[in-house]
Coordinates of N, CA and C and ligand atoms in Angstrom, one line a residue:
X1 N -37.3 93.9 97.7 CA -38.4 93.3 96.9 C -38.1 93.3 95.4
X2 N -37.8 93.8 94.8 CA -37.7 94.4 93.4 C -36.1 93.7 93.0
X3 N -35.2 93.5 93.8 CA -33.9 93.0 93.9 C -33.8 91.9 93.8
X4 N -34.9 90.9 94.6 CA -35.3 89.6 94.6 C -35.7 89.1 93.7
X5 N -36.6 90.1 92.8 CA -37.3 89.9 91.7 C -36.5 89.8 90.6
X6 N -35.6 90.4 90.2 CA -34.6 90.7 89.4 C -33.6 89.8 89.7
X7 N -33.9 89.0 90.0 CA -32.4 88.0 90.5 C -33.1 86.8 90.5
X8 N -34.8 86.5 90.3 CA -35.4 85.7 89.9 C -35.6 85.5 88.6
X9 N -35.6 86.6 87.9 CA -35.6 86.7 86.3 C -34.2 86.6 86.0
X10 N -33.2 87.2 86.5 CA -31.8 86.9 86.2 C -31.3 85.4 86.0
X11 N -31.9 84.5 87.0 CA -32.1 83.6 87.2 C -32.5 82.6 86.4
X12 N -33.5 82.6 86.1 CA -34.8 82.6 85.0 C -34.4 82.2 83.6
X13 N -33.7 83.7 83.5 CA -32.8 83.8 82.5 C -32.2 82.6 82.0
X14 N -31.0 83.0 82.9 CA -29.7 81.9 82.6 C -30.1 80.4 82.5
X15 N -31.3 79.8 83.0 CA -31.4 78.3 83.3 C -32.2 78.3 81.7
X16 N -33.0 79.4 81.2 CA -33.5 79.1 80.4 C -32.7 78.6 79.3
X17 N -31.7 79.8 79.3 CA -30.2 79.1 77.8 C -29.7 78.4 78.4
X18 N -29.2 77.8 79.5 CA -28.9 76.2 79.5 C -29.5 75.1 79.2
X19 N -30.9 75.3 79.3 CA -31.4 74.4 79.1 C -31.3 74.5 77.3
X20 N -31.5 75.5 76.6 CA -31.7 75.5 75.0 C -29.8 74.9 74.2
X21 N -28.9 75.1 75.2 CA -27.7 75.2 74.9 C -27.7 73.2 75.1
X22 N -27.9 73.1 75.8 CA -28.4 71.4 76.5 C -29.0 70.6 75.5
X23 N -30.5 71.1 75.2 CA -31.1 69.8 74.6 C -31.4 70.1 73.1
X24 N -31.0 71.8 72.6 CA -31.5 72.0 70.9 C -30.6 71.0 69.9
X25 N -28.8 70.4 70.9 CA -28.3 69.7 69.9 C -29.2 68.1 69.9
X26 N -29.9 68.4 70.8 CA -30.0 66.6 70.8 C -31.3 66.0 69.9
X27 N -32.0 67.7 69.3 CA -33.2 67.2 68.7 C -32.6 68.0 67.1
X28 N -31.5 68.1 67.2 CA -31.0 68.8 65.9 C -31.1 67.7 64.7
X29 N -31.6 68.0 63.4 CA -31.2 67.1 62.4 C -29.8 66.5 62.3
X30 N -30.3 65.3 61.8 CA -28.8 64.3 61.6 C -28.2 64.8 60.3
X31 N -27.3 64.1 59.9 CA -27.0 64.6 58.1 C -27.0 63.6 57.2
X32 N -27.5 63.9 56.6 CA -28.0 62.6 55.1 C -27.0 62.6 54.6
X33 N -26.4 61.7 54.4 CA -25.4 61.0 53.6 C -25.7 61.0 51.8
X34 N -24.7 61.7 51.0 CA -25.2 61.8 50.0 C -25.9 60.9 48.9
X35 N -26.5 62.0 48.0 CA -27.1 60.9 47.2 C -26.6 59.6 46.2
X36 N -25.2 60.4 46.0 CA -24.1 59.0 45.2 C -24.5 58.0 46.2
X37 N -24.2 58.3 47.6 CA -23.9 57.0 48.5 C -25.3 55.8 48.7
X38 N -26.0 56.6 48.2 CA -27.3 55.9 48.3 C -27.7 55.0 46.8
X39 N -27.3 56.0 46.3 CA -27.7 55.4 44.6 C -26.9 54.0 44.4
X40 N -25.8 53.9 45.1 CA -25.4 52.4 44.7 C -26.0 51.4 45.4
X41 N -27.5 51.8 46.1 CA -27.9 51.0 46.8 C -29.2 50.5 46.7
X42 N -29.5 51.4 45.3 CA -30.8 51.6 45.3 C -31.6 52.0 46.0
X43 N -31.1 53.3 46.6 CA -31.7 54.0 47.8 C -32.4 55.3 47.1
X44 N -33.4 55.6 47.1 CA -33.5 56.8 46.6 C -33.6 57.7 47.8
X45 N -32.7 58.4 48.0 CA -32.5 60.0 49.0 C -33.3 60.3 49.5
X46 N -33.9 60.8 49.0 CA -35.1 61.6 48.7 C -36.2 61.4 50.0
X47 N -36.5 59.8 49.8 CA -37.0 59.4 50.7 C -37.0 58.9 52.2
X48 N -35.9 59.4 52.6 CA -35.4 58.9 53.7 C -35.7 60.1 55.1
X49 N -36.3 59.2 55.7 CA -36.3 60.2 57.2 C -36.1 59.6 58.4
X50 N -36.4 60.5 59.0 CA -36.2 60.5 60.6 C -36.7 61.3 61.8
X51 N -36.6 60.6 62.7 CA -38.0 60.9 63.7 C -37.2 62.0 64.9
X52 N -38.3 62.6 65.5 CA -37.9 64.1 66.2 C -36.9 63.5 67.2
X53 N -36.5 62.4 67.1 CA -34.9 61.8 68.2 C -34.2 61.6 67.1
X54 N -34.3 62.1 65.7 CA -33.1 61.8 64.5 C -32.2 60.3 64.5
X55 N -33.8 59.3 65.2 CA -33.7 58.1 64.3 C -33.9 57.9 63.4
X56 N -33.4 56.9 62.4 CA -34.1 57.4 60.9 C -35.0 55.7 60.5
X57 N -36.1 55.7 59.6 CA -36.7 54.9 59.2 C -36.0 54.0 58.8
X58 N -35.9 52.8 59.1 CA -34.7 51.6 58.6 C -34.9 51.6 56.6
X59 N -36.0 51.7 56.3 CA -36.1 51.2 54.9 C -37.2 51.9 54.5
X60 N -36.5 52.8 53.9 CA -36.4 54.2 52.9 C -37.7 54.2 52.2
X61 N -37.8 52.9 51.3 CA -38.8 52.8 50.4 C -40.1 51.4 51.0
X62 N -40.4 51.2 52.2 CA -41.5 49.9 52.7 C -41.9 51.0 54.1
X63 N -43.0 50.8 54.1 CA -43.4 51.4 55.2 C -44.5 51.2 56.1
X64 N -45.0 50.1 55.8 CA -46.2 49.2 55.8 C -45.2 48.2 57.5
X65 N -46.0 48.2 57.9 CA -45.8 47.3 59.6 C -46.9 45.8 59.2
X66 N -46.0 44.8 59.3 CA -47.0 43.7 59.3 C -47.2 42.9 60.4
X67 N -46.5 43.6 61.7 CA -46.5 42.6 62.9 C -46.4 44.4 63.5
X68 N -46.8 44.7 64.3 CA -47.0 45.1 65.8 C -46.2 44.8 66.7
X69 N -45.6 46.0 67.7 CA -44.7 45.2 68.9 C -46.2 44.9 69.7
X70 N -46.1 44.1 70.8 CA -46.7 43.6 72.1 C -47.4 42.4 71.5
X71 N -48.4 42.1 72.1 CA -49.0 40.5 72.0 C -49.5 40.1 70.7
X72 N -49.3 38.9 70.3 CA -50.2 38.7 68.8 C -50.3 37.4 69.1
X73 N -51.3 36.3 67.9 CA -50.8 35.3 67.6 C -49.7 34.8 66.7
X74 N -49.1 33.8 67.6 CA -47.6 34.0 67.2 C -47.9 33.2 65.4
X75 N -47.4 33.9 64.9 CA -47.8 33.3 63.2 C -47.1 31.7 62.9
X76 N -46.0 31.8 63.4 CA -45.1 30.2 63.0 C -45.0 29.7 64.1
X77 N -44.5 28.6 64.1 CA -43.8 27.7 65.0 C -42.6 28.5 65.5
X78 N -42.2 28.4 67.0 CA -41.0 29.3 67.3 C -41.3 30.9 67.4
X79 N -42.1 31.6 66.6 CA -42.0 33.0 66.9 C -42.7 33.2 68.4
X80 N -42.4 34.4 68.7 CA -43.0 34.5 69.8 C -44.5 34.8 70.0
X81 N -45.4 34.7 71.1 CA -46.7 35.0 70.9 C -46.8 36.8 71.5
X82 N -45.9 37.0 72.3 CA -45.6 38.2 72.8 C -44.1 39.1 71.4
X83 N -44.9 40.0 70.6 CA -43.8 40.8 69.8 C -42.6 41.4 69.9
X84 N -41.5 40.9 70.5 CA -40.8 41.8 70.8 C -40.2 43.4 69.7
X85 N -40.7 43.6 68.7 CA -40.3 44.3 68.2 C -41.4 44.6 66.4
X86 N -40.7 45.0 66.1 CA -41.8 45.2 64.5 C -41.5 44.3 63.7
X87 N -42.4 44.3 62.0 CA -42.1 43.6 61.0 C -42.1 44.6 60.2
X88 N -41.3 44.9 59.2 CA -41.3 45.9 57.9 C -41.3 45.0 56.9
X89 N -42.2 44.6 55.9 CA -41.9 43.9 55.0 C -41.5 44.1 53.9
X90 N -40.0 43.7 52.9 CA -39.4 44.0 51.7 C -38.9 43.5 51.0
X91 N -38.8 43.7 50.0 CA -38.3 41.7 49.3 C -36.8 42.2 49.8
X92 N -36.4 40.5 49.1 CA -35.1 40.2 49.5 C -33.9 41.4 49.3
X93 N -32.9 41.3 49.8 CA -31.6 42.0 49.0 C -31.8 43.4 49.1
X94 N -33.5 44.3 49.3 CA -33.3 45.1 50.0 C -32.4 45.9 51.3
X95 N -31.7 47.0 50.6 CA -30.7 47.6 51.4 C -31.9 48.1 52.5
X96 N -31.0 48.0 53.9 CA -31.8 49.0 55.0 C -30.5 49.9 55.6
X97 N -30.9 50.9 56.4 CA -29.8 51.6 57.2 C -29.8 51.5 59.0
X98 N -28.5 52.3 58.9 CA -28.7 51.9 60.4 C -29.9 53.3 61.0
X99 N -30.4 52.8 62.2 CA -31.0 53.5 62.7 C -30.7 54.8 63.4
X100 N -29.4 54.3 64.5 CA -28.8 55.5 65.6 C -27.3 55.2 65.1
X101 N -26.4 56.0 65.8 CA -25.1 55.8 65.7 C -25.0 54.8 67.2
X102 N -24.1 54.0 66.4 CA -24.1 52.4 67.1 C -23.1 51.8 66.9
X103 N -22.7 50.6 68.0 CA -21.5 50.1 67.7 C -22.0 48.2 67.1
X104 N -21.3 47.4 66.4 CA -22.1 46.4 66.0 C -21.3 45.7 66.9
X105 N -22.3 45.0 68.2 CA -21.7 43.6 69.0 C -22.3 42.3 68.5
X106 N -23.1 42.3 67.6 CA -23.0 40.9 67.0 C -23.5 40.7 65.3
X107 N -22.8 39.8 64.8 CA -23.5 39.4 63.7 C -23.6 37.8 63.2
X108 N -24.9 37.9 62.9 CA -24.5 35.7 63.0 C -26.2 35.2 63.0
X109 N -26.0 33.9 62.9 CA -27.9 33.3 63.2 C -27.8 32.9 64.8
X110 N -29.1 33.6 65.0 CA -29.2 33.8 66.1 C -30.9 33.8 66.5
X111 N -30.9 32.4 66.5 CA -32.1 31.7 66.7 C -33.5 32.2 66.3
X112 N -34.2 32.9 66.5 CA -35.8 32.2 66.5 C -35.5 33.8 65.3
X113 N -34.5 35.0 65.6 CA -34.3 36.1 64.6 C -33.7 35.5 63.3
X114 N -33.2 34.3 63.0 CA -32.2 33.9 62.2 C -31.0 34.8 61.9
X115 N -30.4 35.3 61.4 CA -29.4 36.0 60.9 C -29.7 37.6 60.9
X116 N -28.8 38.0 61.8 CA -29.0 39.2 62.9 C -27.7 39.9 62.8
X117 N -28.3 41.1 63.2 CA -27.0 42.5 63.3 C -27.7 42.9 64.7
X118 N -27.1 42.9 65.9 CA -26.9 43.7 66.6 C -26.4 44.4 66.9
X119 N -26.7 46.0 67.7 CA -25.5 47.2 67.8 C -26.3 47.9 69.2
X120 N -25.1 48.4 69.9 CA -26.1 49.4 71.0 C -25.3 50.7 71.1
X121 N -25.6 51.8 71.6 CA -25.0 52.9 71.5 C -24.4 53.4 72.9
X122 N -24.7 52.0 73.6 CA -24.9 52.1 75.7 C -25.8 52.0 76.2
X123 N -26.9 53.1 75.9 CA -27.8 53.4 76.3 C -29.0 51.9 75.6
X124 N -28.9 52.3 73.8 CA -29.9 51.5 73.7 C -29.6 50.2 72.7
X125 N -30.0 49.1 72.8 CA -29.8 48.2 72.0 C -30.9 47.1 70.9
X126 N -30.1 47.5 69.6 CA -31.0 47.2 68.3 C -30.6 46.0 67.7
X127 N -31.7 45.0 67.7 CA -31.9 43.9 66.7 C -32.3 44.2 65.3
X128 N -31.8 43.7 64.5 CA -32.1 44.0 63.0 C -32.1 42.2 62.6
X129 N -32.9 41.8 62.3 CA -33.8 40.4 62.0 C -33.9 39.8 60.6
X130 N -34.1 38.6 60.5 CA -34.1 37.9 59.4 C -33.2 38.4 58.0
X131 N -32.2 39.0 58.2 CA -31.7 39.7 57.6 C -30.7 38.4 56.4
X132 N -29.8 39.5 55.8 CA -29.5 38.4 54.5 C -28.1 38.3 55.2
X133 N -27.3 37.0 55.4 CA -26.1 36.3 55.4 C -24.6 36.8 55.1
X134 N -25.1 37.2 53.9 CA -23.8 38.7 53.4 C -23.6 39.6 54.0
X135 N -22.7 39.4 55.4 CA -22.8 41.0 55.9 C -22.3 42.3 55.2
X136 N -22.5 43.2 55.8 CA -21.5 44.3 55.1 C -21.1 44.7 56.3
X137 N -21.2 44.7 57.7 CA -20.4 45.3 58.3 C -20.2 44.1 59.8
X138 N -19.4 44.6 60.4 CA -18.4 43.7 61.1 C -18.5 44.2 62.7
X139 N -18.4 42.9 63.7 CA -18.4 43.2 64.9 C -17.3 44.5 65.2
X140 N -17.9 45.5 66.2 CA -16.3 46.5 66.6 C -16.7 47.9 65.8
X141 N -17.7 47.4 64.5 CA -17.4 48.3 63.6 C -18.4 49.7 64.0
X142 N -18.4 50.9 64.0 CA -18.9 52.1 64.5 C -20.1 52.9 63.5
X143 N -21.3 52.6 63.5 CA -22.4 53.0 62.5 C -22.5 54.6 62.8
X144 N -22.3 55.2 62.1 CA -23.5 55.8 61.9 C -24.9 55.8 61.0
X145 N -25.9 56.9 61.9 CA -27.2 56.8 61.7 C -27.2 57.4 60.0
X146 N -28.5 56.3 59.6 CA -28.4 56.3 58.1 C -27.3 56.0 57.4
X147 N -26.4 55.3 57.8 CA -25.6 54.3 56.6 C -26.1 52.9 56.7
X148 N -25.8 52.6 55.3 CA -26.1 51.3 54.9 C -25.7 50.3 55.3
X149 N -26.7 49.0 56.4 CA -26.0 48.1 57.3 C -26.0 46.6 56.9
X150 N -27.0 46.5 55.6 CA -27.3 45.3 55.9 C -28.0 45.1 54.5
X151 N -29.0 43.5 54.0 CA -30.0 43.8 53.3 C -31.1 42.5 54.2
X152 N -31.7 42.9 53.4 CA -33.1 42.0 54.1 C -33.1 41.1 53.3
X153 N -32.9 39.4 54.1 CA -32.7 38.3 54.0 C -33.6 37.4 53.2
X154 N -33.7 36.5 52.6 CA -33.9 35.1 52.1 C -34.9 34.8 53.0
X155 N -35.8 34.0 52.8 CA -37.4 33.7 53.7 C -36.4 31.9 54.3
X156 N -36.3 31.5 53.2 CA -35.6 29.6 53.1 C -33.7 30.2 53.2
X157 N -33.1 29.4 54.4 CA -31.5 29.3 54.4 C -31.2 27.9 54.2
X158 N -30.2 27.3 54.0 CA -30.0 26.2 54.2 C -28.5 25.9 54.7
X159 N -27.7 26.8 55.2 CA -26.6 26.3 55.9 C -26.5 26.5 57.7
X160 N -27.7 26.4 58.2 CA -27.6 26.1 59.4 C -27.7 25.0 59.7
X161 N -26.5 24.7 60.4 CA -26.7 22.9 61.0 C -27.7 23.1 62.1
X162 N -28.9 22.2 62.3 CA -29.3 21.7 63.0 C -30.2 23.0 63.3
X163 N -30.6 24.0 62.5 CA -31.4 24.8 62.5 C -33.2 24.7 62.8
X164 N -33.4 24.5 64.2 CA -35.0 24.5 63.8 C -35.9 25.1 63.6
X165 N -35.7 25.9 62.6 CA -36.9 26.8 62.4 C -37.2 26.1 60.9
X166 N -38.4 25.7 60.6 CA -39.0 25.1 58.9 C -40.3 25.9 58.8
X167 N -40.5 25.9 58.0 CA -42.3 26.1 57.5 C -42.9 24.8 57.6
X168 N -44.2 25.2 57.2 CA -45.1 24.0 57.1 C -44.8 22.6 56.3
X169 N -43.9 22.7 55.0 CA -43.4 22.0 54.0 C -42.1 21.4 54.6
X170 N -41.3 22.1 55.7 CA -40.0 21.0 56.1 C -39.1 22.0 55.7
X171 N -39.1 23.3 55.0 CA -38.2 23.8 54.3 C -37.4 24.7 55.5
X172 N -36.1 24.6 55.7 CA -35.5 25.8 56.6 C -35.3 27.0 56.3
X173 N -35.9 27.8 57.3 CA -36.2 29.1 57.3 C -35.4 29.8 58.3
X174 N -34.8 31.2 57.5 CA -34.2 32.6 58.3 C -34.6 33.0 60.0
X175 N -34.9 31.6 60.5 CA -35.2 31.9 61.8 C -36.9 31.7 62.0
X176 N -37.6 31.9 62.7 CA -39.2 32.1 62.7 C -39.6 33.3 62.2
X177 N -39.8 33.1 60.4 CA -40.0 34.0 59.5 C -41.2 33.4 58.8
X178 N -42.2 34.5 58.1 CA -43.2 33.3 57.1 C -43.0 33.4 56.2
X179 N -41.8 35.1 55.8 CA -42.0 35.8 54.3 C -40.9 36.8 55.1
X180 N -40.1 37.4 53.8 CA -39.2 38.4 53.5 C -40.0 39.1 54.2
X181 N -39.2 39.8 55.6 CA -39.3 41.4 56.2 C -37.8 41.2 56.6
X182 N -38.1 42.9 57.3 CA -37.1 42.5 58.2 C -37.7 43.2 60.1
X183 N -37.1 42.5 60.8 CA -37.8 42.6 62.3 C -36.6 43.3 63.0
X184 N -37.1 44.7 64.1 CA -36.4 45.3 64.7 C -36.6 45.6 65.8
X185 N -36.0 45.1 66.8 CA -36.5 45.0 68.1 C -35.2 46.3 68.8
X186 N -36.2 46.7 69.8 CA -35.3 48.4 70.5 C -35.2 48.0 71.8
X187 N -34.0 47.8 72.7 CA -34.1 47.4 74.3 C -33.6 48.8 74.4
X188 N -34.7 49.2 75.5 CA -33.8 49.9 76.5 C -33.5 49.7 77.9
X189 N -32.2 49.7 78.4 CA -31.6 49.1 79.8 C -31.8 47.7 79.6
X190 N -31.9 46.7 77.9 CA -31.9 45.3 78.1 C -33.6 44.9 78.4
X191 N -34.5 46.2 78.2 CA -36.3 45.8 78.6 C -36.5 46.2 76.8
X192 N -37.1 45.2 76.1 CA -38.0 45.7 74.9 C -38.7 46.4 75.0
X193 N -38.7 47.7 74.4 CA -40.0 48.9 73.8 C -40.3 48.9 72.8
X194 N -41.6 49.7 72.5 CA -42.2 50.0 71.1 C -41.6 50.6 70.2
X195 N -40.5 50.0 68.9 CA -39.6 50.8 68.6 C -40.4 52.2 67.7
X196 N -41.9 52.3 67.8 CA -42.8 53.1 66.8 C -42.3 54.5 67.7
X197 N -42.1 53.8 69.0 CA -42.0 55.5 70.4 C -40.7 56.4 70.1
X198 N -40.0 55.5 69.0 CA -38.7 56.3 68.7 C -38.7 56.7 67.3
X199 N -39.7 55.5 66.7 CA -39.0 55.9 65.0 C -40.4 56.1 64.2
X200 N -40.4 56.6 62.9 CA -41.4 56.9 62.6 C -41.8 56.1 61.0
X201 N -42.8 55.5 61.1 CA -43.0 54.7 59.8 C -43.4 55.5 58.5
Ligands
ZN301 ZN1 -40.8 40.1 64.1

């Protein structure tokens, strides 16, 4: 009896530090990338975080959500009436970072998003939206979390041929946009989620 017991606790034991040896790295802090690296970006350090899966907040200094993921009315022509993802709003030329460590499989206009960075890690896969035309980084290329991937886009483009996305006035627009954000949509297994359930505004 007492042998059983001790071999239950022994037991007990050992599963307990596997399990701490298992999952303490996976909620461990990420590492901030220094402040030089930020300062050329108009990033101030300081500000930057990241949520208890050490995603980090795409954009450092906006924090304000102007679209909601799941149903809305769809604001323009072309956007969807169902959200697939958030709205951060920031003016133009604003730097953002990457979210997770990611690989980039696309970059380009890419319809109703206009001018897009996509990246997935396997597991999950990230839209980064209305973004600005100037990329800085390149299909193949290997992110890590919290470096600088991109900036937030121009509201009006004009070198899409045959682009239909306009405003009200006729004018062509960064995809179904009304105003400078930038939009970030999270799939997992290829199903959109709430990217709020990972990241923290
Ligand atoms: Zn959006």
């Amino acid at each position: 009896m007492f042998k059983s017991f001790s071999n239950t606790a022994l037991f007990s034991f050992i599963l307990i530090i596997i399990i701490i040896v298992i999952f303490i790295p996976l909620f461990s802090s990420p590492p901030i990338l220094s402040e030089e690296y930020y300062s050329q970006y108009n990033i101030n350090h300081t500000l930057i975080t990241y949520s208890f899966y050490g995603f980090y907040w795409p954009l450092p200094s906006n924090h304000r959500i102007s679209s909601y993921f799941g149903s809305r009315t769809s604001p323009t022509s072309g956007a969807s009436s169902y959200h697939q993802g958030i709205d951060i709003p920031a003016t133009e030329n604003t730097y953002f970072l990457s979210i997770m460590d990611c690989k980039v499989i696309y970059t380009g206009f890419n319809g109703s998003g206009g001018y897009s960075i996509i990246c997935t890690n396997g597991s999950y896969k990230l839209s980064y939206c209305h973004v600005s035309p100037n990329f800085i980084v390149s299909v193949g290329d290997s992110l890590i979390a919290g470096q600088v991937i991109g900036q937030v886009g121009p509201k009006y483009i004009d070198d899409v041929v045959g682009n239909p996305y306009h405003d009200s006035t006729g004018k062509s627009t960064n995809g179904a946009t009304t105003g400078c954000h930038l939009h970030v949509t999270f799939k997992l297994n290829d199903k959109a989620v709430n990217p709020l359930d990972y990241i923290d505004a």
